[in-house]
XYZ file of C-alpha atoms in Angstrom:
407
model
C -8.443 0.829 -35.764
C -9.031 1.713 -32.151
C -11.154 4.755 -30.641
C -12.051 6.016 -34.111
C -8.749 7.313 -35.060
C -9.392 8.155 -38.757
C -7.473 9.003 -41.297
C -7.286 12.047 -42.489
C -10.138 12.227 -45.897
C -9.540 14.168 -48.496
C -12.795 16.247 -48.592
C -15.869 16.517 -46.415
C -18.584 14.323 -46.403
C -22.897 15.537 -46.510
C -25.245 13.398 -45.858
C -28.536 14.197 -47.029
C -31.669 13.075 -45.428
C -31.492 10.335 -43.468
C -33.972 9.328 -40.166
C -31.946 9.002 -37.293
C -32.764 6.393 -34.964
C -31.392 4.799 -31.569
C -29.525 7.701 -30.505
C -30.933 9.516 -26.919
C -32.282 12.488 -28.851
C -35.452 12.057 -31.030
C -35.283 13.312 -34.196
C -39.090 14.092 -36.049
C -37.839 14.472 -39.677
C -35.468 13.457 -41.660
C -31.389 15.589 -41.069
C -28.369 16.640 -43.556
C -25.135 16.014 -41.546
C -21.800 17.388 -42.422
C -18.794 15.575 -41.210
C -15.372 17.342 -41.520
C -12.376 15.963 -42.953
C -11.258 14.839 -39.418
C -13.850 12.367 -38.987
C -16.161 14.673 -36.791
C -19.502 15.938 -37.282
C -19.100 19.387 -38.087
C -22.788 20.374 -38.785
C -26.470 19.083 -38.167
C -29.907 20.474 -39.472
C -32.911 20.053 -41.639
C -31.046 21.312 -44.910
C -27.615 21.835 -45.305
C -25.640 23.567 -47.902
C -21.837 22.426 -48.125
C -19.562 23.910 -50.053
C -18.012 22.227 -53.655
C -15.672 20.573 -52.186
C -17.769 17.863 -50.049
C -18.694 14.640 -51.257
C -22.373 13.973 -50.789
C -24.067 11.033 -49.995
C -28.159 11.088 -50.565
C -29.529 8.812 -48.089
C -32.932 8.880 -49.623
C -34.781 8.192 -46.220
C -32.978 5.525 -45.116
C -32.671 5.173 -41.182
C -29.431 6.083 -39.234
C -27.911 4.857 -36.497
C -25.215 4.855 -33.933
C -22.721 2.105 -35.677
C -23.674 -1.759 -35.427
C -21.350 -2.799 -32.660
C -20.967 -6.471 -32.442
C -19.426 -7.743 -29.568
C -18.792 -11.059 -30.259
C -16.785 -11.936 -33.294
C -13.571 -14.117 -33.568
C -11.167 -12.227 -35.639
C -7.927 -13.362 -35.122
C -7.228 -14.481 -38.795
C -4.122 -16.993 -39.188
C -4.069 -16.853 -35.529
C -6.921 -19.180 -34.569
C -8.549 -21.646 -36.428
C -11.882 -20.466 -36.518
C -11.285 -16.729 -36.850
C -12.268 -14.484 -39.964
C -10.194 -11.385 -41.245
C -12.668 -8.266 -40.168
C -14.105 -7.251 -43.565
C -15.829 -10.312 -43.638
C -17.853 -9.129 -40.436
C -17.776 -5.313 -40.575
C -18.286 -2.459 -42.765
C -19.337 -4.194 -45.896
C -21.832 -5.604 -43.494
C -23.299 -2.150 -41.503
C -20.877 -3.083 -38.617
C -18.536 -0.207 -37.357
C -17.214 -1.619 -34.238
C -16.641 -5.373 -33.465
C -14.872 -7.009 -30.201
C -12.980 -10.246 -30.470
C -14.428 -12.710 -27.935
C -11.657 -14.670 -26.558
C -9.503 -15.667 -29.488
C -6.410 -14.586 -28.582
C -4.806 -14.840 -24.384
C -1.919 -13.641 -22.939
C 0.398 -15.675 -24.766
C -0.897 -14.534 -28.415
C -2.760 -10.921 -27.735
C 0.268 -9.165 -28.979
C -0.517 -10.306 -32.767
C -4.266 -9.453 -32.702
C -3.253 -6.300 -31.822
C -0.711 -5.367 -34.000
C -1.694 -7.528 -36.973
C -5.258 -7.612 -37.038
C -6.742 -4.902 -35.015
C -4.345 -2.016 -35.609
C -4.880 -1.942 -39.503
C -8.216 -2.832 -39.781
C -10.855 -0.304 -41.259
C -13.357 -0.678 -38.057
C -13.138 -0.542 -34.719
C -11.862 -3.106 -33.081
C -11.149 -4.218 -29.535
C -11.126 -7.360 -27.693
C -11.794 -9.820 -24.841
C -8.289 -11.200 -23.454
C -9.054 -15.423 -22.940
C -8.641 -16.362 -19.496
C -6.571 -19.442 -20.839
C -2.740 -18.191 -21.684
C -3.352 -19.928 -25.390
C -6.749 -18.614 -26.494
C -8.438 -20.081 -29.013
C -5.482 -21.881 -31.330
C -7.366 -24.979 -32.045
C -10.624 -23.881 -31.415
C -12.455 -27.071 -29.007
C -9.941 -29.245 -30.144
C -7.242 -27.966 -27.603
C -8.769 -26.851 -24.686
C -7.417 -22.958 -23.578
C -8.570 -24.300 -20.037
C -7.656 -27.577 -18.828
C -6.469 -27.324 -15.610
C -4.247 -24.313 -13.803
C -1.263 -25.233 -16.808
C -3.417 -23.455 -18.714
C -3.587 -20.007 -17.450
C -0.986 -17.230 -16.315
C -2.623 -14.973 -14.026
C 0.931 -12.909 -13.530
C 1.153 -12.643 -17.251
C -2.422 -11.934 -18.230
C -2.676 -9.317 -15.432
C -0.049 -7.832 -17.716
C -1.064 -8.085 -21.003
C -4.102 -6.189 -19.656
C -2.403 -3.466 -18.151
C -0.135 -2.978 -21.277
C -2.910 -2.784 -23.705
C -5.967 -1.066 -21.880
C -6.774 0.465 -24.744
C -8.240 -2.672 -26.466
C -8.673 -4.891 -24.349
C -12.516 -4.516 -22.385
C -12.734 -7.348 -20.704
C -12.082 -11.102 -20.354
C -13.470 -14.194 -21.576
C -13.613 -17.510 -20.387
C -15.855 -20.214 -21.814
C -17.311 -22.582 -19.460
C -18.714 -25.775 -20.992
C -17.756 -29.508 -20.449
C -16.194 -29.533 -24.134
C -13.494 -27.286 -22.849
C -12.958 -27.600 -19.505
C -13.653 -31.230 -18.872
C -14.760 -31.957 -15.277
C -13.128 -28.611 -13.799
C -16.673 -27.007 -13.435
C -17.057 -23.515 -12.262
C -13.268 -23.243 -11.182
C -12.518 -21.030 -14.500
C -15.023 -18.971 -13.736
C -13.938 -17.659 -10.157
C -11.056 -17.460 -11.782
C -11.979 -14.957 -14.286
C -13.954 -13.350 -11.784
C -11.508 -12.863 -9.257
C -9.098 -11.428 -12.373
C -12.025 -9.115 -13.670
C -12.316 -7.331 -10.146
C -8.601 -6.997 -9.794
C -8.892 -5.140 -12.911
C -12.058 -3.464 -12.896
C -13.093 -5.161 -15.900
C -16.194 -7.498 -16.453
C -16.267 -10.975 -17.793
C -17.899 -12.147 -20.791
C -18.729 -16.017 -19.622
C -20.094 -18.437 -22.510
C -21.903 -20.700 -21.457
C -23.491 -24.071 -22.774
C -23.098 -27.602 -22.033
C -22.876 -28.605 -18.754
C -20.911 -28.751 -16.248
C -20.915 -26.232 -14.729
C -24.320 -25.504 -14.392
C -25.684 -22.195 -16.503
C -27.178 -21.383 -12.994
C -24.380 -21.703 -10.956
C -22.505 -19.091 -13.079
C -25.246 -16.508 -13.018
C -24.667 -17.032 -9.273
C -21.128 -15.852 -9.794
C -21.322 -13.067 -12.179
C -22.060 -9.371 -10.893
C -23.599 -6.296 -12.529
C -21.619 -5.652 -16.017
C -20.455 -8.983 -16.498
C -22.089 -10.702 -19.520
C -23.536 -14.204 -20.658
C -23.098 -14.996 -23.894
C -25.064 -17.191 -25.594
C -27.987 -16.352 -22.751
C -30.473 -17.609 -25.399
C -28.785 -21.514 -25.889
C -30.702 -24.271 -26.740
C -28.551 -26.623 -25.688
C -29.731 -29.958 -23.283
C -28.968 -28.808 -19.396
C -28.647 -25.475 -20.270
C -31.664 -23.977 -21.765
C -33.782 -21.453 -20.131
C -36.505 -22.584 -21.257
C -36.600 -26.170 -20.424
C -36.000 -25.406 -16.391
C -38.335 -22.921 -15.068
C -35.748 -22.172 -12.022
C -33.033 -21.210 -14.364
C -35.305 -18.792 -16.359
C -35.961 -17.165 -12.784
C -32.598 -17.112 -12.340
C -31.839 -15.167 -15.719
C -34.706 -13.038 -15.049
C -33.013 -12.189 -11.761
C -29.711 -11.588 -13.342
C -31.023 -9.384 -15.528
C -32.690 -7.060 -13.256
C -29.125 -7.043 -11.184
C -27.246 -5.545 -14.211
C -25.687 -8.668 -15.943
C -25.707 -8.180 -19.519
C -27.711 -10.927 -21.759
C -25.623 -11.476 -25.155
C -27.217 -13.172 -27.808
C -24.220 -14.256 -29.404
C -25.371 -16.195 -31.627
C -22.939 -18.879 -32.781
C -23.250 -22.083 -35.104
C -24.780 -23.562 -31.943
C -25.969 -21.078 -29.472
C -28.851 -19.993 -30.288
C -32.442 -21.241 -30.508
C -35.783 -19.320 -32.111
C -38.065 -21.363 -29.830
C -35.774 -20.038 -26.820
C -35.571 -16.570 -27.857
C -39.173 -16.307 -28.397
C -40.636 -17.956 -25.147
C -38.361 -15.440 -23.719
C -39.228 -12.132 -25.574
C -43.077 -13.132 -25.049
C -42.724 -13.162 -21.121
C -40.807 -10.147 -21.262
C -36.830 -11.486 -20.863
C -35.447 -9.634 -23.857
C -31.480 -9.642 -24.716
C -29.465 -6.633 -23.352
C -27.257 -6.669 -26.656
C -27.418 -9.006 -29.649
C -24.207 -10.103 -31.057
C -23.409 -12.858 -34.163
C -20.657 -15.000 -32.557
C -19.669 -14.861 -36.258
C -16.973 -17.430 -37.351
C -15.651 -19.408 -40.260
C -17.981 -21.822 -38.697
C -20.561 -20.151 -38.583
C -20.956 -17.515 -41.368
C -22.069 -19.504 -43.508
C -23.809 -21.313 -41.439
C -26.622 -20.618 -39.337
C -25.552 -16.616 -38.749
C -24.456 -15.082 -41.927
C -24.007 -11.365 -40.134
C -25.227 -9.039 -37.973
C -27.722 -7.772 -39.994
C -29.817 -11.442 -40.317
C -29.223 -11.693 -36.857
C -30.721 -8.577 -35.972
C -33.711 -9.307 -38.427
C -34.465 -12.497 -36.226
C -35.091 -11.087 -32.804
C -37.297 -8.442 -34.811
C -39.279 -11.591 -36.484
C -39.493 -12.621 -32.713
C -40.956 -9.666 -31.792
C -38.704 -7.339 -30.620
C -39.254 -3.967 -31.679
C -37.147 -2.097 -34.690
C -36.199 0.517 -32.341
C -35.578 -1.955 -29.092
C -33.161 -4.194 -32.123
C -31.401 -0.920 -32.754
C -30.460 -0.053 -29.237
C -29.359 -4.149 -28.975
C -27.000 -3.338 -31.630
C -25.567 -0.028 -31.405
C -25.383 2.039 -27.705
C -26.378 -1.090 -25.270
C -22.839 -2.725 -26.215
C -21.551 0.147 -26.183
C -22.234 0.809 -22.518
C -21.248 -2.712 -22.047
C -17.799 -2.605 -23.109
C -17.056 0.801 -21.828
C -17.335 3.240 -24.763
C -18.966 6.253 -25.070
C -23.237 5.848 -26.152
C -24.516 9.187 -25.075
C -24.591 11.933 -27.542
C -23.535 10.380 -30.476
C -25.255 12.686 -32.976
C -23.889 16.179 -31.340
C -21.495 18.932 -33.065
C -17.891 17.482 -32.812
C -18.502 13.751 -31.878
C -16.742 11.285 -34.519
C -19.124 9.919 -36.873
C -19.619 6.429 -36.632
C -23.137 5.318 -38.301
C -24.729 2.738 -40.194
C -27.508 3.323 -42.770
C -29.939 1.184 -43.145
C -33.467 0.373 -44.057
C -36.172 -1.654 -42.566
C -37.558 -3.781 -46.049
C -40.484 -6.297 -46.901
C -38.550 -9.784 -47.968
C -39.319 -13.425 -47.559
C -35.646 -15.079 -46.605
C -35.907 -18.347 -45.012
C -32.940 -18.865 -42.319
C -32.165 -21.287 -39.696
C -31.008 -20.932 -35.888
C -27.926 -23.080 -34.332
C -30.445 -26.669 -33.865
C -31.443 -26.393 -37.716
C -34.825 -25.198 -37.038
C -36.147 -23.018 -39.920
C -38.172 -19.599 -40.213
C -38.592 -16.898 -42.802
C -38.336 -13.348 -42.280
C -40.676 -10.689 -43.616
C -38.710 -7.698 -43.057
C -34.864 -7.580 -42.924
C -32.477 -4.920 -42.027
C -30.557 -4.047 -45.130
C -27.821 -2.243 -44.160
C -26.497 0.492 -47.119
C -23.725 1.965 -45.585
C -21.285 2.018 -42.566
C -19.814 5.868 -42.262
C -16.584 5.818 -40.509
C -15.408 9.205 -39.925
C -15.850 11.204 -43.785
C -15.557 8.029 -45.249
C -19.056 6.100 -46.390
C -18.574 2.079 -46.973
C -21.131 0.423 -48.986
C -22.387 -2.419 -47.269
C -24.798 -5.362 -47.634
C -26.657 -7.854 -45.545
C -24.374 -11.166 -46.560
C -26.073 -14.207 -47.980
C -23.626 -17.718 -48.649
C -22.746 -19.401 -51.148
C -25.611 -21.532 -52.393
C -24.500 -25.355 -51.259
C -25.725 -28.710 -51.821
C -28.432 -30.382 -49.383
C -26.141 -31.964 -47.103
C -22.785 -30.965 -48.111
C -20.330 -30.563 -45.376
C -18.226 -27.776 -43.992
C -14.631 -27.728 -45.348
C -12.537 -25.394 -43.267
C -11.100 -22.501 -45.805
C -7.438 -22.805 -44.994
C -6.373 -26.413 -44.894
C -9.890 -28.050 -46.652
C -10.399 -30.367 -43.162
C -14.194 -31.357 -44.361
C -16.394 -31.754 -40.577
């Protein structure tokens, strides 16, 4: 689906006392809202009495939101290697809108679109790969080897033709993909992204190039994924000129994406920078086939373990619903108004001892979790849970799903 274009329910939908939260008016108690059969909200107050024909949903307190909006996912099922089909990363998990980081470039976009994101139940929308091939054999052929690799006639193109999905592009800029090319992809990307208003999502890991050299490239609205890495030579935390430097970039409107990854992501990074006040602009799950049931799981965990790293529920909330909103383009003001569509997830905040891990293996439990009960996409409530894997062996390895390839 694309710009919450719902289909038509069959009857309304109430929903009875829930505690909005994250949205730019406050609300002091909890609200019924009525949502029409077209998907919009049709009524908002204290109590409200519907007629027989609406289906009604008791929220019994829980907390509501603008929709979890994930902005880095990789679902480009059967197209990449790595990606997941979207229900394993949306509404049965809270999340209402996801973007596709990169799977698919010019040479592929036309089947995300029309095979994944056009029938799929959430919102979906996508950052177009610098690198013509996207991610077909995800670090095992590179999307950006040299200039061979990328069409900038043809993704100008694809782009233009589809500016209804596509938000931006993505170019990943590590030595395991581009080799000894450096910061060249980057420009690139750049250069592309301000001949078509439209910001760049950079990843960034192991060197070259240099994390710091591509903050030095990116402008206000561009994003850095995986800002809170772990990884040797590109850490903030383990160079004290770098964290200035993301500390500057932050203040100059570059967005800091938590994206979280099977290997981009460290709790000792995360919470040296929360504690001197460097927080993440939006948090996303980089989820994969990877990394689901890995060291991520969904957006929900990962949104439990920046507030275990103390990051506030409320501060988590914006992370994950309006701030990537804003940074993709979509509307975040207003969300909870007379005749907006209804996009929401419920949720509550509970007490729970669940031990996790980040992308190095190191271990923590969380205390509280968000549970997320369900994701309401236009008069339509999904039940949704936080996901936990499949319990595995000590030790046993990772055996991709489709051809059993054991890593």
């Amino acid at each position: 689906m694309i710009g919450n274009r719902f289909p038509p329910a069959e009857r309304p939908l109430l929903i009875k006392g829930a505690r909005p939260v994250g949205f730019d008016k406050a609300f002091d108690q909890p609200v019924d809202i009525l949502i029409g059969m077209d998907g919009r909200i049709a009524d908002i107050g204290g109590t409200i009495a519907a007629g027989e024909d609406a289906r009604a949903l008791d929220a019994k307190g829980a907390w509501l939101s603008p929709g979890w909006t994930d902005i880095h996912v990789h679902v480009w099922y059967g197209g990449t290697d790595i990606s997941l089909k979207p229900a394993q990363c949306g509404a049965a998990h809270g999340v209402t809108t996801m973007v596709d980081a990169g799977s698919a470039g010019e040479a592929n976009f036309h089947g995300l679109r029309e095979y994944i994101i056009e029938p799929a139940k959430e919102n979906i929308y996508a950052f177009l790969n610098l690198g013509s091939i996207g991610l077909v054999a995800c670090n095992r052929v590179s999307e950006l080897i040299d200039m061979r690799s990328i069409d900038i006639d043809r993704t100008i193109a694809t782009v233009e033709k589809n500016r209804d999905v596509i938000v931006g592009l993505k170019v990943r800029a590590s030595h395991v993909i581009t080799g000894g090319w450096d910061l060249t992809p980057v420009k690139l990307g750049k250069k592309l992204g301000r001949i078509l208003k439209l910001p760049i999502m950079v990843h960034v890991g192991e060197p070259p190039p240099l994390y710091d050299d591509v903050l030095g490239v990116l402008t206000e609205g561009d994003i850095v994924t995986h800002c809170f890495n772990g990884k040797a030579g590109g850490s903030i935390l383990e160079d004290e000129d770098l964290y200035r430097l993301a500390e500057q970039a932050a203040a100059r409107g570059i967005v800091l994406d938590v994206g979280h990854g099977g290997a981009s992501f460290s709790f000792d990074v995360a919470k040296a920078a929360l504690e001197r006040g460097l927080p993440p602009k939006t948090i996303s799950t980089d989820l994969h086939n990877r990394s689901l049931d890995g060291a991520v799981w969904d957006m929900a965990t990962t949104m439990s373990k920046l507030l275990s790293l103390g990051m506030k529920m409320e501060d988590v909330v914006t992370a994950s619903t309006t701030a990537p909103r804003h940074a993709i383009g979509l509307d975040a003001d207003r969300l909870l108004e007379r005749g907006k569509p209804a996009e929401f997830t419920l949720f509550d905040v509970v007490d729970a001892d669940v031990t996790v891990k980040d992308s190095q293996g190191a271990t923590s439990t969380l205390h509280r979790t968000f549970e997320p009960r369900h994701a309401i996409l236009g008069a339509e409530p999904v039940v949704a849970h936080r996901y936990m894997p499949p319990a595995r062996e000590a030790g046993e390895p990772h055996a991709c799903p489709h051809c059993g390839w054991v890593s």
